[in-house]
Coordinates of C-alpha atoms in Angstrom, one line a residue:
Chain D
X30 CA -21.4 119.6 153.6
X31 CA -19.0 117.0 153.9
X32 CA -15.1 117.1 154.8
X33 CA -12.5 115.1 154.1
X34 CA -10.8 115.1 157.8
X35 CA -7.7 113.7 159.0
X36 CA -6.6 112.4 162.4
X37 CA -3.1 112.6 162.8
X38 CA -2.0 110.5 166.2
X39 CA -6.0 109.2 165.5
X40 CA -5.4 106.4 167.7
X41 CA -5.9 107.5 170.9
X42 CA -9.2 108.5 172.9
X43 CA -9.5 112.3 172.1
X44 CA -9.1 110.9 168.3
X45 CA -11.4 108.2 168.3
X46 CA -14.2 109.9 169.9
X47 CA -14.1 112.9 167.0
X48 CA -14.1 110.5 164.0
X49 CA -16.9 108.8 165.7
X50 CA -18.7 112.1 166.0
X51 CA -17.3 113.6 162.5
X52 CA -18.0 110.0 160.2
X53 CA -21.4 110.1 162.1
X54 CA -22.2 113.6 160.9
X55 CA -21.2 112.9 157.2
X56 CA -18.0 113.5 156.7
X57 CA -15.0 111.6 155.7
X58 CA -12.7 110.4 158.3
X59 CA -9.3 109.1 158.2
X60 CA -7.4 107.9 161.1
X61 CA -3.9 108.5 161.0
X62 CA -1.0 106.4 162.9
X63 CA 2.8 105.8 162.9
X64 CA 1.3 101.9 162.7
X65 CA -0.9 101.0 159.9
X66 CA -1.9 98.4 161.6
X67 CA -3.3 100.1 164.9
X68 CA -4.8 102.5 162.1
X69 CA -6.9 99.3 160.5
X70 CA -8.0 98.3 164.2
X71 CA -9.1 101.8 165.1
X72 CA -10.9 102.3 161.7
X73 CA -12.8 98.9 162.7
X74 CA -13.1 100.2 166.5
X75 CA -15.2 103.2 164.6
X76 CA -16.8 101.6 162.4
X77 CA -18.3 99.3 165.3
X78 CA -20.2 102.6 166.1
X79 CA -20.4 104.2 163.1
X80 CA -21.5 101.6 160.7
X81 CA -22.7 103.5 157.4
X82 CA -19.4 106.1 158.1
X83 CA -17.0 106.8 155.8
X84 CA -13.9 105.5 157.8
X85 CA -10.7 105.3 156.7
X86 CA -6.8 104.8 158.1
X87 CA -3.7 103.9 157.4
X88 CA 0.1 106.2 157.7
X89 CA -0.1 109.8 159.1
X90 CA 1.3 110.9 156.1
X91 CA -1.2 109.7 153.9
X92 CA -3.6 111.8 155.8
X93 CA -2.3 114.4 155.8
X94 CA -2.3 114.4 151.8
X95 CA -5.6 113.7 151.9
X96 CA -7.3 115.5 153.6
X97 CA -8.8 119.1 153.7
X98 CA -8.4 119.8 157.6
X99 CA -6.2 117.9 159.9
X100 CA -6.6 117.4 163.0
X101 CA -3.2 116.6 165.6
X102 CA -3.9 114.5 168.2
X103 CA -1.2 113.2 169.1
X104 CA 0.7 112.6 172.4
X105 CA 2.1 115.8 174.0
X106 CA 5.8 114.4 173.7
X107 CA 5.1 113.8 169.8
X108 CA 4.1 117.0 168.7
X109 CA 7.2 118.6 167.4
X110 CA 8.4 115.9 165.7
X111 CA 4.9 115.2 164.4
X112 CA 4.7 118.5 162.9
X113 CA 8.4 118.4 161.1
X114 CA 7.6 114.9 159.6
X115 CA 4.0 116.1 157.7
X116 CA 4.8 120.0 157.2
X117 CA 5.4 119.2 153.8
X118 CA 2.4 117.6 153.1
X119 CA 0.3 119.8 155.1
X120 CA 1.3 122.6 152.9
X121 CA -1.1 125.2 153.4
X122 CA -4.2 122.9 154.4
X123 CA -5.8 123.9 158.1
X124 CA -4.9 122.2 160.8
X125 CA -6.4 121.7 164.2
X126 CA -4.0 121.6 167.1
X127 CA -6.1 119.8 170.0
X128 CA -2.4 118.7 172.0
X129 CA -1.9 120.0 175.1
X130 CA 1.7 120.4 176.1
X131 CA 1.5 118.9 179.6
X132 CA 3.8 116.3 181.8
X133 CA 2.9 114.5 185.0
X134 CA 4.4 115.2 188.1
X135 CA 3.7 114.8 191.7
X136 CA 1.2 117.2 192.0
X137 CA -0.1 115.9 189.4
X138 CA -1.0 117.3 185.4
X139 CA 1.3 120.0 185.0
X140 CA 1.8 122.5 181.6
X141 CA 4.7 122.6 179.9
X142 CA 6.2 126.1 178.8
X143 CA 6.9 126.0 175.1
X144 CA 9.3 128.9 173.2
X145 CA 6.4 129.2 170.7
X146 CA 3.6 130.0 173.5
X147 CA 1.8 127.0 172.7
X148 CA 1.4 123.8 170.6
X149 CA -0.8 125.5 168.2
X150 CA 1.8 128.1 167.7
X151 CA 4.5 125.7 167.6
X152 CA 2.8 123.7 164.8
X153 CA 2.6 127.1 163.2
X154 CA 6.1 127.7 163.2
X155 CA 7.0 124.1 161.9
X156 CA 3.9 124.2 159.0
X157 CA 4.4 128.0 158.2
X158 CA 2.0 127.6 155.8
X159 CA -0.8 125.9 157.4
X160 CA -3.8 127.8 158.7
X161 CA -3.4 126.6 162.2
X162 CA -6.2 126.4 164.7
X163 CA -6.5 125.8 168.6
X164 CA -9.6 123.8 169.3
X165 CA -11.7 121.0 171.0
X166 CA -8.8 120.6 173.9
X167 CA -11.8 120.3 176.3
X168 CA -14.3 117.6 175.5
X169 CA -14.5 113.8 177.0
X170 CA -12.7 111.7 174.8
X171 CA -14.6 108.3 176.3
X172 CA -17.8 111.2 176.3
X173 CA -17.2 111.1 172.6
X174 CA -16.8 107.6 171.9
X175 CA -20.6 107.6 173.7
X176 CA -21.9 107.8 170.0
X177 CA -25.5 107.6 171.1
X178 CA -25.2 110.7 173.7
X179 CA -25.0 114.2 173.6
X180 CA -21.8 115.5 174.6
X181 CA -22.3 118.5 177.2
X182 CA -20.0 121.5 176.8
X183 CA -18.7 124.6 174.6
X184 CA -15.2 124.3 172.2
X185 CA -13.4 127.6 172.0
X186 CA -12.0 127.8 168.8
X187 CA -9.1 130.6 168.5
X188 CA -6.5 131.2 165.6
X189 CA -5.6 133.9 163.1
X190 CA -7.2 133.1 159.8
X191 CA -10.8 134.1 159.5
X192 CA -12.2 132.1 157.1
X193 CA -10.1 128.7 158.3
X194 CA -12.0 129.7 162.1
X195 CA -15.3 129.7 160.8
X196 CA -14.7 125.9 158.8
X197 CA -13.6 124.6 161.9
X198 CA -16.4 126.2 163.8
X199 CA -18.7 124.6 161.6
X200 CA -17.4 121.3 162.2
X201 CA -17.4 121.7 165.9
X202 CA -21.2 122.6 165.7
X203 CA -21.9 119.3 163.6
X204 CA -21.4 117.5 167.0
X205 CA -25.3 117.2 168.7
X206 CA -25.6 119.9 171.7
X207 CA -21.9 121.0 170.9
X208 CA -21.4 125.1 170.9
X209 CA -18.3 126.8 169.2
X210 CA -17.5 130.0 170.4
X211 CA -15.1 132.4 168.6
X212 CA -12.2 132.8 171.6
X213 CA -9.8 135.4 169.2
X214 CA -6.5 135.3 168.1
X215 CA -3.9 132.0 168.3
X216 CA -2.0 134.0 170.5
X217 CA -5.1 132.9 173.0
X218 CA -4.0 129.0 172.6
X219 CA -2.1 128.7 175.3
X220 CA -4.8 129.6 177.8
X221 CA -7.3 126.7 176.4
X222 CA -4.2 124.3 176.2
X223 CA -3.6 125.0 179.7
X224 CA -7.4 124.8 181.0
X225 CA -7.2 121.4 180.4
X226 CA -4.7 120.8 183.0
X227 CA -7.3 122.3 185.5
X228 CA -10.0 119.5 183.9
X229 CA -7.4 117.0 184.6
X230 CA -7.5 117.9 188.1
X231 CA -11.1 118.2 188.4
X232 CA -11.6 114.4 186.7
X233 CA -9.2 113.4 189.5
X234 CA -10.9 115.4 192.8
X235 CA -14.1 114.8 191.5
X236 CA -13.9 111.5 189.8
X237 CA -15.7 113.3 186.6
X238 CA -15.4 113.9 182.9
X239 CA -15.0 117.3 183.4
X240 CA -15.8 119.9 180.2
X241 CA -16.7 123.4 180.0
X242 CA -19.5 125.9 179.3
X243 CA -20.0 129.3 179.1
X244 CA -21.8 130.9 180.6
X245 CA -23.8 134.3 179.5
X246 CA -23.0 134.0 175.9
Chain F
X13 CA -21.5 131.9 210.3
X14 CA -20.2 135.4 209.6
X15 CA -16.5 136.2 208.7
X16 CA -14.5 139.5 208.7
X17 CA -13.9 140.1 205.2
X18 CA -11.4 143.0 203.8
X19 CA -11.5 143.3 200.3
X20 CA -7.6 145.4 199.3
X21 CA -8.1 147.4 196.4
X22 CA -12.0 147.0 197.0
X23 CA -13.4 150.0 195.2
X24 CA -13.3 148.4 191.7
X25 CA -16.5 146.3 189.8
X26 CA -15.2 142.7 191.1
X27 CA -14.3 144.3 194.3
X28 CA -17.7 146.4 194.8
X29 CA -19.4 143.0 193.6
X30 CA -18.3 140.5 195.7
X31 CA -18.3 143.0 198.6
X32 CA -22.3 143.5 197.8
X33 CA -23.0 139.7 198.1
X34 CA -20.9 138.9 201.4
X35 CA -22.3 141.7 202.7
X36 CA -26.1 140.4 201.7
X37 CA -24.8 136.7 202.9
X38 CA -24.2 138.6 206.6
X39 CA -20.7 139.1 206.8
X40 CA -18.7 141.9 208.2
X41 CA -17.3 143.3 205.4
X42 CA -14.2 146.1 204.9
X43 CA -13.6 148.1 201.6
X44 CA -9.8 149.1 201.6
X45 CA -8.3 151.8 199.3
X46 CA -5.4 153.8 199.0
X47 CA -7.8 156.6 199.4
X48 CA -10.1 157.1 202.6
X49 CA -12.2 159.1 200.4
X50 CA -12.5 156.7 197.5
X51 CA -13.7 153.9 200.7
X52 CA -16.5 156.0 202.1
X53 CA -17.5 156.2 198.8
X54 CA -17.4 152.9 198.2
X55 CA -18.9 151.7 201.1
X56 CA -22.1 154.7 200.7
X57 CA -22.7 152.5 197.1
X58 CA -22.5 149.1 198.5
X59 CA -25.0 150.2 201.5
X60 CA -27.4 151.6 199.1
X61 CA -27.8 148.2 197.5
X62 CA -27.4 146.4 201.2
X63 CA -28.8 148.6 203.6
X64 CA -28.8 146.5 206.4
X65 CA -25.1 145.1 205.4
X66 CA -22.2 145.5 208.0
X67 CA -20.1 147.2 205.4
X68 CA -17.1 149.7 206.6
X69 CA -14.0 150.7 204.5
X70 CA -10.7 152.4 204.8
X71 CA -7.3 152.1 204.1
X72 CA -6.0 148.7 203.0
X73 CA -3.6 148.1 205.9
X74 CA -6.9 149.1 208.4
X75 CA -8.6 146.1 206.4
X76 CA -5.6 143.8 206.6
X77 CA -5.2 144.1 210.1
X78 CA -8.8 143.6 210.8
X79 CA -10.2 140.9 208.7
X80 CA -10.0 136.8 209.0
X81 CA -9.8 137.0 204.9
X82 CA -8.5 138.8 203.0
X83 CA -9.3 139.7 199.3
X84 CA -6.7 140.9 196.8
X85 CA -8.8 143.1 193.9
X86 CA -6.0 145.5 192.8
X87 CA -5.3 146.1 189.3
X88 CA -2.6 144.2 187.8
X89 CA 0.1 146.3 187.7
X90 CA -0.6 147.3 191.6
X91 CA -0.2 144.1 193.2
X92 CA 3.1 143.4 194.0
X93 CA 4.3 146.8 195.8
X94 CA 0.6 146.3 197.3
X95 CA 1.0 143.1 199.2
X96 CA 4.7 143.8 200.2
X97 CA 2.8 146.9 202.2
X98 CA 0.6 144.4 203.5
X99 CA 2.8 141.2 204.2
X100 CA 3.2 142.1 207.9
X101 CA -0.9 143.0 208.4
X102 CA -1.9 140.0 206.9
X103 CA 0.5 137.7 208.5
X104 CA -0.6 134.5 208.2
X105 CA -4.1 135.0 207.4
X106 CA -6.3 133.6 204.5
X107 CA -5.3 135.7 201.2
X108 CA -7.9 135.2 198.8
X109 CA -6.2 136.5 195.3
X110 CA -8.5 137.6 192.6
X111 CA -5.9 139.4 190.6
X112 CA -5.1 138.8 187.0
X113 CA -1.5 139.1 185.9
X114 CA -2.2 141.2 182.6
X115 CA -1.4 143.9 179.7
X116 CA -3.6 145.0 176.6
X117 CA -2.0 145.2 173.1
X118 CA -3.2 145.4 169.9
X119 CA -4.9 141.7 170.2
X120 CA -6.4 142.7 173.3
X121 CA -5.8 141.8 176.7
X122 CA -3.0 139.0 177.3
X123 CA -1.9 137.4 180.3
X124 CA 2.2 138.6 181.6
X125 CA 4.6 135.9 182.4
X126 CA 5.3 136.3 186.1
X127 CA 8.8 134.7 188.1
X128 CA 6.6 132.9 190.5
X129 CA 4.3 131.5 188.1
X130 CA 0.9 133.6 189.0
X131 CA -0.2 136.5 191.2
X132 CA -1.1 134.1 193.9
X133 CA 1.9 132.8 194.2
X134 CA 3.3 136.2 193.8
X135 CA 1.3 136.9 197.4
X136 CA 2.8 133.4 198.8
X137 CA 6.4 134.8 198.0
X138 CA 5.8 138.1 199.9
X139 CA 3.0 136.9 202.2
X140 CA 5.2 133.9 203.0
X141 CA 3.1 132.9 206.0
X142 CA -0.2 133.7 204.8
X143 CA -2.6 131.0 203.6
X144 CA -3.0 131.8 199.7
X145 CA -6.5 130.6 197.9
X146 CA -6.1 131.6 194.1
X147 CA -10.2 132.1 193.4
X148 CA -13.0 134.6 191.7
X149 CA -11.3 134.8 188.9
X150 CA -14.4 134.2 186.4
X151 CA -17.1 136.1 188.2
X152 CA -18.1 139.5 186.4
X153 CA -17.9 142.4 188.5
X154 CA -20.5 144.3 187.1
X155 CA -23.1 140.9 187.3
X156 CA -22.6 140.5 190.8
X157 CA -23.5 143.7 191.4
X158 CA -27.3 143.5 190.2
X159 CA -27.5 142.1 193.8
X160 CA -31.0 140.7 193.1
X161 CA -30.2 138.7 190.2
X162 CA -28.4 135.1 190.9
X163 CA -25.0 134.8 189.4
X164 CA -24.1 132.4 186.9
X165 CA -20.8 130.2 186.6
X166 CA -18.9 128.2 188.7
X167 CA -16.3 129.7 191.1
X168 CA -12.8 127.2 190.5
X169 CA -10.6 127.4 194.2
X170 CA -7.2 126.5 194.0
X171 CA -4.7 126.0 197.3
X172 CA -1.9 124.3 199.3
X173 CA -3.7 124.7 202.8
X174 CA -6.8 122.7 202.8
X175 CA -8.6 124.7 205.7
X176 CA -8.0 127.8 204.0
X177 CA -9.3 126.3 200.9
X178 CA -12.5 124.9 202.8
X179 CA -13.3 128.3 204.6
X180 CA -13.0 130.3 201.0
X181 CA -15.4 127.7 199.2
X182 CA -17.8 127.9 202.0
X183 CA -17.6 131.6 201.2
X184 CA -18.2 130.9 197.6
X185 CA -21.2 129.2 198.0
X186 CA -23.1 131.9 200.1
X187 CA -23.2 133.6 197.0
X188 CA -26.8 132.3 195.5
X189 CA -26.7 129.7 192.4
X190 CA -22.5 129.6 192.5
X191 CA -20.8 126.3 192.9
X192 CA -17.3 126.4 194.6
X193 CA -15.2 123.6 193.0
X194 CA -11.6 122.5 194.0
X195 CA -9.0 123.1 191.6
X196 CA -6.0 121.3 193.1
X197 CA -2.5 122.8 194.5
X198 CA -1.4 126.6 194.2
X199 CA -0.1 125.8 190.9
X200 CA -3.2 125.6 189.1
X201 CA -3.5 129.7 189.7
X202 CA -2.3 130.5 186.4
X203 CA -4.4 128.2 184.5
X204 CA -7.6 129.8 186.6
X205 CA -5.6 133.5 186.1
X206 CA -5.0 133.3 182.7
X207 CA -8.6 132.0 181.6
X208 CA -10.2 135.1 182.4
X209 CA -8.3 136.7 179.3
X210 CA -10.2 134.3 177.5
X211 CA -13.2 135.5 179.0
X212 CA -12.2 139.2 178.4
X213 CA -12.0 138.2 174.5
X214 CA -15.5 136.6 174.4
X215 CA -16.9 139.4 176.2
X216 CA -15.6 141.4 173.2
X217 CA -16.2 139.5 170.6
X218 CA -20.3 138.3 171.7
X219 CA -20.9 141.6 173.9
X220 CA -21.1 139.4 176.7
X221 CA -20.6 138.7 180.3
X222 CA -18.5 135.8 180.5
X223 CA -18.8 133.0 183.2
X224 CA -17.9 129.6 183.3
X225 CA -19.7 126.8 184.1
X226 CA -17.9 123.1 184.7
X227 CA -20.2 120.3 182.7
X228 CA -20.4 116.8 183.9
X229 CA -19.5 117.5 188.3

């Protein structure tokens, strides 16, 4: 079935390679941007790859009226003030957090501490409404833009409403090879926010895309 | 090459576990408890799976002072008061820390907040010359003790001293079908800590023994 998704902060890499994956699978994808014109070149940048895909972009807000699920992906240092400019909008829509509260330092990737616990939770306080859910913090983004591969590796998908979970889990599976697994509550975000740090490291020691899968489920 | 291994607080599933496969991999391996008693015991169940293992036990300070590494496997709540009685033994000896910094509520387990950031650095405040590895985290117990059965998952090592770190992934890797992986500095420990709550939530929700396996190294 298809959805009408939004990237919010759709720009970057992480962005780009799910509206690849989701406009290839069927669905309808707008990318979202503070500039409409980086929107129109990222829309053509997918539609490069994804040539019969329903590809849109233009204004974050727009988006976010839009669509049925929206996805933040924007910069860490954006978030908040992401969140406080489209809560309105968002309403009660679900939304999937895949930011990572992080800064660089010199050992490196480092998390950042928020009040909330995490970015998911923070976008729950700001869009009180929303049916917020922590998810896909741990695929590739240039392993995604490789439209033609198979992406290796599991998204944990965690948040509080039942029934929003299961959409996104849906979605995740709609990516080839892809596996959603059920990681509880949105009090568990901060724990997959945070794994990406350790990715981060491992891309660097090892030179990899690093992802993850687990293992005896 | 065979090390002198103590595990502290070895008498529990990821103690008895990882005490079974060192001892199969031919290292000298010490089972410390509070409790002589509880130790012989321990050591009669890990014999009976290795017979021909060097496998002794005791109490913890015994193991501390004899082993090269040392393994922390304590429960949560134990292992501050228990390295601050073993912070002289170990001196500056490798610390291997296994411990998860955790409570259960009504969502389940969830990880504690602690001063120094993780358990392992924890053991590097008290242990202050000690070499601390934060690894094992992701390993079930209970797996690694069906001794004839490979182990799935990757074992992630994190560390300041980069002998110390070598030594313990060498030790990871005599365990049959497990990878050792570098994780970066010390500071990673809470990101490898805390992911094993998320690993305690999938084993409840799938009915599951949860490993983890890095894609794409």
């Amino acid at each position: 079935m298809s959805t009408r998704i939004a990237f919010v902060g759709g720009t970057g890499p992480e962005g780009l390679g799910l509206a690849m994956r989701f406009a290839r699978a069927g669905n309808m994808v707008y990318i979202g941007s503070r500039s409409e014109e980086r929107a129109a070149e990222a829309v053509a940048f997918v539609k490069e790859k994804v040539p019969d895909g329903d590809v849109f972009g233009g204004l974050n807000l727009e988006g976010a009226e839009k669509a049925e699920v929206i996805f933040i992906t924007v910069p860490s240092d954006a978030h908040e003030s992401t969140l406080e400019e489209l809560a309105e909008a968002i309403n009660d829509k679900i939304v999937v957090d895949v930011v990572v509260p992080m800064v660089f330092d010199k050992d490196g990737p480092r998390a950042i501490d928020l009040e909330e616990g995490s970015a998911a939770q923070q976008a729950g306080r700001i869009a009180s409404e929303a049916k917020i859910i922590s998810a896909f913090h741990h695929l590739d983004g240039k392993e995604l833009q490789k439209i033609d591969r198979p992406v290796q590796g599991d998204v944990l998908v965690c948040g509080d409403h039942n029934g929003a979970k299961k959409k996104v889990m849906d979605l995740v599976e709609q990516i080839e090879w892809v596996r959603a697994l059920d990681a509880g509550p949105l009090s568990n975000a901060r724990y997959l926010e945070n794994w990406t740090v350790v990715l981060m490291h491992l891309n660097k020691l090892y030179k990899a895309h690093a992802g993850v899968r687990i293992t005896g489920i």
